[in-house]
Every structure is written in C-alpha cells, then in structure tokens.
mmCIF file of C-alpha atoms in Angstrom:
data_model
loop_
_atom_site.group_PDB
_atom_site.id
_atom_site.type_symbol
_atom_site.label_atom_id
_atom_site.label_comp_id
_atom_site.label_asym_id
_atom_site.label_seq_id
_atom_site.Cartn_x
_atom_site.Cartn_y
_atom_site.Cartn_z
ATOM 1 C CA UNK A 172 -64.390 195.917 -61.257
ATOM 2 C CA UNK A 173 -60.734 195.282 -61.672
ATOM 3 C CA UNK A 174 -59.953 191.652 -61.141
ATOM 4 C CA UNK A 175 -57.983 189.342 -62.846
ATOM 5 C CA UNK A 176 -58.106 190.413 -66.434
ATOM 6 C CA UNK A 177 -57.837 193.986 -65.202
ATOM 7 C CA UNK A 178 -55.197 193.668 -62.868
ATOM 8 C CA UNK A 179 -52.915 192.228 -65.261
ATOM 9 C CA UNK A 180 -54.102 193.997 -68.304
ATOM 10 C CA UNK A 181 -51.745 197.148 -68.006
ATOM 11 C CA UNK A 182 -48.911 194.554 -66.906
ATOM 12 C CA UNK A 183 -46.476 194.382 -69.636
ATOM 13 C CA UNK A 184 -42.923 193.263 -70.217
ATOM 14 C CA UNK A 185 -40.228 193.893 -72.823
ATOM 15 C CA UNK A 186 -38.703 190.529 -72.763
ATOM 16 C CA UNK A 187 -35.027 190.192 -74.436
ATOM 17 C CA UNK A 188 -32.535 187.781 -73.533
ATOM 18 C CA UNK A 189 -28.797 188.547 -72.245
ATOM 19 C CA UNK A 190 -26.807 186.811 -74.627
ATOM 20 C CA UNK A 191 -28.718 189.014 -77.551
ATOM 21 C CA UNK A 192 -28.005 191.979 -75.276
ATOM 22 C CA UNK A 193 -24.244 190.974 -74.943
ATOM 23 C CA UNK A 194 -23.970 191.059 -78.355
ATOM 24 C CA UNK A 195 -25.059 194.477 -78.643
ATOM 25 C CA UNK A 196 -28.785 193.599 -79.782
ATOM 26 C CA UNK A 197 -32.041 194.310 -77.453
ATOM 27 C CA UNK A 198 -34.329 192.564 -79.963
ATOM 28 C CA UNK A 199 -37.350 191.390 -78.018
ATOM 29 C CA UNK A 200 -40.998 192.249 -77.997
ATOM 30 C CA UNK A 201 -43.539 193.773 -74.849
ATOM 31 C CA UNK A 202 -45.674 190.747 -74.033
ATOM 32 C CA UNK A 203 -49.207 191.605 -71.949
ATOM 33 C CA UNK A 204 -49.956 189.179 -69.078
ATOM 34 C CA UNK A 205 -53.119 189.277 -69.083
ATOM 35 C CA UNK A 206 -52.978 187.276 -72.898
ATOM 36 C CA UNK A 207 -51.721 184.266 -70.823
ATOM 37 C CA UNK A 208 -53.274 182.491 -68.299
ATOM 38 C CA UNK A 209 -50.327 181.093 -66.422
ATOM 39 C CA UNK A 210 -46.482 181.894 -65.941
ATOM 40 C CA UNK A 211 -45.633 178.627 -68.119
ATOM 41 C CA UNK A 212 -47.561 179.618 -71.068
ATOM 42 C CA UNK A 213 -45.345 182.970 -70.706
ATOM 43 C CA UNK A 214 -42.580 181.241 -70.547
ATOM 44 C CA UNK A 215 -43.398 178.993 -73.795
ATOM 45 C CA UNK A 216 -44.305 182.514 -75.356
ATOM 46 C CA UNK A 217 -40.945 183.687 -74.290
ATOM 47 C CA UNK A 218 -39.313 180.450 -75.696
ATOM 48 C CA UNK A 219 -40.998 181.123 -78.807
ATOM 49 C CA UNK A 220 -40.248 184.632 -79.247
ATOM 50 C CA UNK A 221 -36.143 184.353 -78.590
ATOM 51 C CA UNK A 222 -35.990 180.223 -80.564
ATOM 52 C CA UNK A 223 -33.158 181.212 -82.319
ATOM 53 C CA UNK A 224 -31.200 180.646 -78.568
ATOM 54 C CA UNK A 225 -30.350 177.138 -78.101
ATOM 55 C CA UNK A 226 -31.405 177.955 -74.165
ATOM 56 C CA UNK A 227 -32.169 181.293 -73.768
ATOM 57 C CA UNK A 228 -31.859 183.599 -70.700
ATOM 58 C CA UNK A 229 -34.697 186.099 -70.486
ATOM 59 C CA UNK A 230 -34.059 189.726 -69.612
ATOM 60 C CA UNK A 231 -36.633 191.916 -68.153
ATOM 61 C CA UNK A 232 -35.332 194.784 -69.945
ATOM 62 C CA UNK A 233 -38.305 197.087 -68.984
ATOM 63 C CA UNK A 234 -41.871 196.647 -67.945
ATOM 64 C CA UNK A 235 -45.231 198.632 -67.429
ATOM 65 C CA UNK A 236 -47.705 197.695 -64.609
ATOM 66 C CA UNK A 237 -49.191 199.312 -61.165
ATOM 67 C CA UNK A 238 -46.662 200.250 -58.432
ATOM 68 C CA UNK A 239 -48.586 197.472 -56.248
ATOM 69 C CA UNK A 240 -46.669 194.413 -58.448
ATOM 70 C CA UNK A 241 -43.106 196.810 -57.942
ATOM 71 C CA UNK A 242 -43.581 197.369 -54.303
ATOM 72 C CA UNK A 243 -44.614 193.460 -53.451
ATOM 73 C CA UNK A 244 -41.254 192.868 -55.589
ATOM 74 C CA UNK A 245 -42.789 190.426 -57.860
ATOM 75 C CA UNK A 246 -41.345 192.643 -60.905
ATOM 76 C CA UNK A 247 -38.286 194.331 -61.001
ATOM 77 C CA UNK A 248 -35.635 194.831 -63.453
ATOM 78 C CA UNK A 249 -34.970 191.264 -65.084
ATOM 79 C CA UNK A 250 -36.998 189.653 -62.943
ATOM 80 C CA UNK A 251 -40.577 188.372 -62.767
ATOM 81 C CA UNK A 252 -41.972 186.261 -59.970
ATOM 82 C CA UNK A 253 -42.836 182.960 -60.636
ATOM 83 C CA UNK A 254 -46.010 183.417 -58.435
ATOM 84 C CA UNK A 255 -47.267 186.647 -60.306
ATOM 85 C CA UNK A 256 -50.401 184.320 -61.756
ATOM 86 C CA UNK A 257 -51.107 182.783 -58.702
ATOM 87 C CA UNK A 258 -51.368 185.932 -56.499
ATOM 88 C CA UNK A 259 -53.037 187.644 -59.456
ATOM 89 C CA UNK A 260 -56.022 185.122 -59.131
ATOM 90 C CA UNK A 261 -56.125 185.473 -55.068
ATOM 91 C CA UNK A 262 -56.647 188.891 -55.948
ATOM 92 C CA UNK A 263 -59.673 187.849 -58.512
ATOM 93 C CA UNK A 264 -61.122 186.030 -55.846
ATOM 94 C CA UNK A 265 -61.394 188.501 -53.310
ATOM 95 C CA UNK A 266 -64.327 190.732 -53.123
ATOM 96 C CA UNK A 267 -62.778 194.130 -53.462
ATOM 97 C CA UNK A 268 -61.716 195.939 -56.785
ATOM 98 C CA UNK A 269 -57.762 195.829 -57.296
ATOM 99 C CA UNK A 270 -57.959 199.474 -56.865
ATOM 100 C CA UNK A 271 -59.097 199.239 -53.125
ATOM 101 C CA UNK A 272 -56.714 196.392 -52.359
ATOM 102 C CA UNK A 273 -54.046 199.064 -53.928
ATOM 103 C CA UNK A 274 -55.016 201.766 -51.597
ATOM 104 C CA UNK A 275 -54.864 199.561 -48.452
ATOM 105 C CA UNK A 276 -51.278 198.452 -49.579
ATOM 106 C CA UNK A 277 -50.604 201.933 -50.056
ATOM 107 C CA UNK A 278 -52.153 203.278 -46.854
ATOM 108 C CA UNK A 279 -50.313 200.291 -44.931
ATOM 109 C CA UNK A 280 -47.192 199.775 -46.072
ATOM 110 C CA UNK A 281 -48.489 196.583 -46.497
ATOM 111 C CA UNK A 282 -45.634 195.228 -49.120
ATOM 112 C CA UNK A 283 -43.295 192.227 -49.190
ATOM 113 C CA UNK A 284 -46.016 190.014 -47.489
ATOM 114 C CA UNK A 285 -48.394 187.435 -47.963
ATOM 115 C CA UNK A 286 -51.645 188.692 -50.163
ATOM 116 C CA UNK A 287 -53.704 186.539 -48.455
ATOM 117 C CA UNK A 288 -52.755 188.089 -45.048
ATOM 118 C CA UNK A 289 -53.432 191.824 -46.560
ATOM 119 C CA UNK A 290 -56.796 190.548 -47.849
ATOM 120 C CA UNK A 291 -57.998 189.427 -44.901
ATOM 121 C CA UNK A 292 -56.876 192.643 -43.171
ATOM 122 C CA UNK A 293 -58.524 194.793 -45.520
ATOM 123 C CA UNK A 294 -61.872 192.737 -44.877
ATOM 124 C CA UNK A 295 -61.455 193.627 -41.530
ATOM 125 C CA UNK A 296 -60.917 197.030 -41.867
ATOM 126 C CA UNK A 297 -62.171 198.503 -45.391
ATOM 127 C CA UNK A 298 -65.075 201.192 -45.103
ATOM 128 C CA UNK A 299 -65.430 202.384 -48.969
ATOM 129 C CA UNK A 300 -64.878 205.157 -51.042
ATOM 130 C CA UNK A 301 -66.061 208.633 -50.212
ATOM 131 C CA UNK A 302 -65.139 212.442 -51.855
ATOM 132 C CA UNK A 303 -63.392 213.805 -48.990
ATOM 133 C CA UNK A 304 -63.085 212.960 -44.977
ATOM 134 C CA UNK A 305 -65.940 215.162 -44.278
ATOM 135 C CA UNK A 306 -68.104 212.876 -46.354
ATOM 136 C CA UNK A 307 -66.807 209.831 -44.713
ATOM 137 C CA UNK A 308 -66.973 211.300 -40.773
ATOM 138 C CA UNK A 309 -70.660 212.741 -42.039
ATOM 139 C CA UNK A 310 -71.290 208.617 -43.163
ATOM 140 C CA UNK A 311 -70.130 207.248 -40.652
ATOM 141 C CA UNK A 312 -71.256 209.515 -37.689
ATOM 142 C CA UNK A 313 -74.960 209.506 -39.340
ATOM 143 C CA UNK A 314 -74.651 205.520 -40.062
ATOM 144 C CA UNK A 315 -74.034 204.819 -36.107
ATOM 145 C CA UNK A 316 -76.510 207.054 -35.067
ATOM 146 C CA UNK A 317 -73.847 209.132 -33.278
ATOM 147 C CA UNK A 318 -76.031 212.546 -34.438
ATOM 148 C CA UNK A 319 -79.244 212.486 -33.353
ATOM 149 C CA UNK A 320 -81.863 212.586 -36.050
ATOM 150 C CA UNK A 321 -83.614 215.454 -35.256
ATOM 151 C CA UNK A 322 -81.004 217.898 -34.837
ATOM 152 C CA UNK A 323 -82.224 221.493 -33.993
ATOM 153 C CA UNK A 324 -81.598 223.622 -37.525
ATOM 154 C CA UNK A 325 -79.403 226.199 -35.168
ATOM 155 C CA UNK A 326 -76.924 223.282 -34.854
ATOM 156 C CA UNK A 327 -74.313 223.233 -36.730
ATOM 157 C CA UNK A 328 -71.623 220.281 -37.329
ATOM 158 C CA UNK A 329 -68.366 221.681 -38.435
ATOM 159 C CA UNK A 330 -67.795 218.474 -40.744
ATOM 160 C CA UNK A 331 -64.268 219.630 -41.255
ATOM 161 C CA UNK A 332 -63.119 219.618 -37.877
ATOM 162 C CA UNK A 333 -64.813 216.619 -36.762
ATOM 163 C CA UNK A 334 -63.115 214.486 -39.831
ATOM 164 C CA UNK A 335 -59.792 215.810 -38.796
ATOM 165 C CA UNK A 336 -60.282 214.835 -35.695
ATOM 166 C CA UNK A 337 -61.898 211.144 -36.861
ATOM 167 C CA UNK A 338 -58.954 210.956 -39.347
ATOM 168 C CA UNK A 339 -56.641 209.653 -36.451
ATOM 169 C CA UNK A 340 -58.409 206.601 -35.939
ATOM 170 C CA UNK A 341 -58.620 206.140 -40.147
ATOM 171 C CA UNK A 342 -56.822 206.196 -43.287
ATOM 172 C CA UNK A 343 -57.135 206.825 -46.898
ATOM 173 C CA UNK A 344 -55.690 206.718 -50.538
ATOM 174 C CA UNK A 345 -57.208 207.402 -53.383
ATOM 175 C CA UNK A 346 -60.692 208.018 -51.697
ATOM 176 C CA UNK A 347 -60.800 204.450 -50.251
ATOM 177 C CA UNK A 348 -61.434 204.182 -46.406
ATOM 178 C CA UNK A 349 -60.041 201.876 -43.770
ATOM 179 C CA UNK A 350 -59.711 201.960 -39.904
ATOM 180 C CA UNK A 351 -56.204 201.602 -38.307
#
C-alpha cells in the first residue's frame, strides 16, 4: 500500500535560498517530506538549515518525487505548494494505493484539479489491476455472466479481439483499469 508515508517518501527537495545563490553559493541540503508531518515543520527545518539569513528566501533548486505532484503543479522549480501535506493525507485516506490514483490521473488527464473530485471519480470508475486487456475483457465478461458457463469446448473466444473491441469503453495505465 502506498499511502501517506509512501507517497511522500521518494518526495525530496534540495532547498537553498536566493540570496546564497546570488552570491555565487548553492549551499543547501535535499530534505525528504515524508520526515515531516506538516508544511510548517518544513518550513522550521528550512529555517534551521539556511539560520545564518536574517530572513531567508527558499529556493527549490531541484527536487525528486512522482510526476503526479509535477503535473497537479504543487512542485515545480522554486516552488512547493503550501497544500502538499494536506492533499498528501486526502490521498492516505482514500482507499486506493497512490499508484492507482496515479494511473487514473494519468489515464484522465485529470491534473490541476481538486483531489477530492478525482477520488471520487476514480471510486466511480476504478476496476483493478489485470496483466493485459485480454485478462481484464476475460474478468469482466466471465464476472457479468456475459459467457455462458457451459460453453461448448469447439467455441472459441478470441480474447484479443474482444478486449480491443471492450477497450473503447475503458482505459488503462500501468495495468490499472477504469471505465470512461
């Protein structure tokens, strides 16, 4: 499962500051979100790190972390949203893995908006994680009783053909299934 913890875990920031920068210098140190549980205590870390600065500007001067956090634009460079904590934990109290929620962004285009609206669009929607489509349109044809269950042994399904036909009305990434 990769909730909280795991979602921020491989989130990491270089933090400098831009008056050490404008003096030539991009002393700073990568700092891992998930060590903190809140953007304040960051932002004391980051006050600690750079207290040589009377009132120091932070620079993102490079960071680490899934595309999702990139494409919702709560990273960039020398910037990180103020909310990152806060939408990190309404993805730890979903029910899905990050990596689903991930896919469903991915397979949506579903950036730039509320996480609470894509969650409750991917609860509406999700189907779960198969090998291939002909696995899925094999699941999901046998799980609606769409194929009969005793199907003559000179019958054959041509699994390939039927998922690529099936695959209009779905989508995938990364093995994770939702309906359009």
């Amino acid at each position: 499962m990769a909730k909280l913890q795991n979602c921020l875990e491989d989130f990491q920031i270089y933090v400098g500051t831009y008056s050490k920068y404008n003096s030539g210098s991009i002393y700073g140190e990568w700092l891992q979100l998930s060590n903190y549980s809140s953007y304040d205590e960051l932002l004391e870390a980051m006050r600690e790190l750079h207290q040589d600065e009377q009132d120091p500007e932070f620079m993102i001067q490079d960071y680490e972390c899934s595309e999702f956090f990139i494409k919702q634009k709560l990273i960039s460079e020398s910037h990180l949203s103020t909310h990152i904590y806060e939408i990190a934990e309404q993805i730890n109290s979903s029910d899905y893995d990050f990596e689903v929620i991930e896919a469903y962004a991915e397979c949506m285009s579903y950036y730039h908006k509320d996480v609470e609206d894509l969650l409750h669009n991917l609860s509406d929607s999700y189907f779960g994680q198969y090998n291939s489509d002909e696995d899925f349109a094999q699941d999901i044809l046998e799980q609606d009783g769409s194929i009969p269950e005793n199907l003559p042994s000179y019958i054959y399904i041509d699994w390939e053909a039927t998922a690529r036909h099936l695959m209009y009305d779905y989508m995938s990434s990364n093995g994770y299934y939702f309906k359009n």
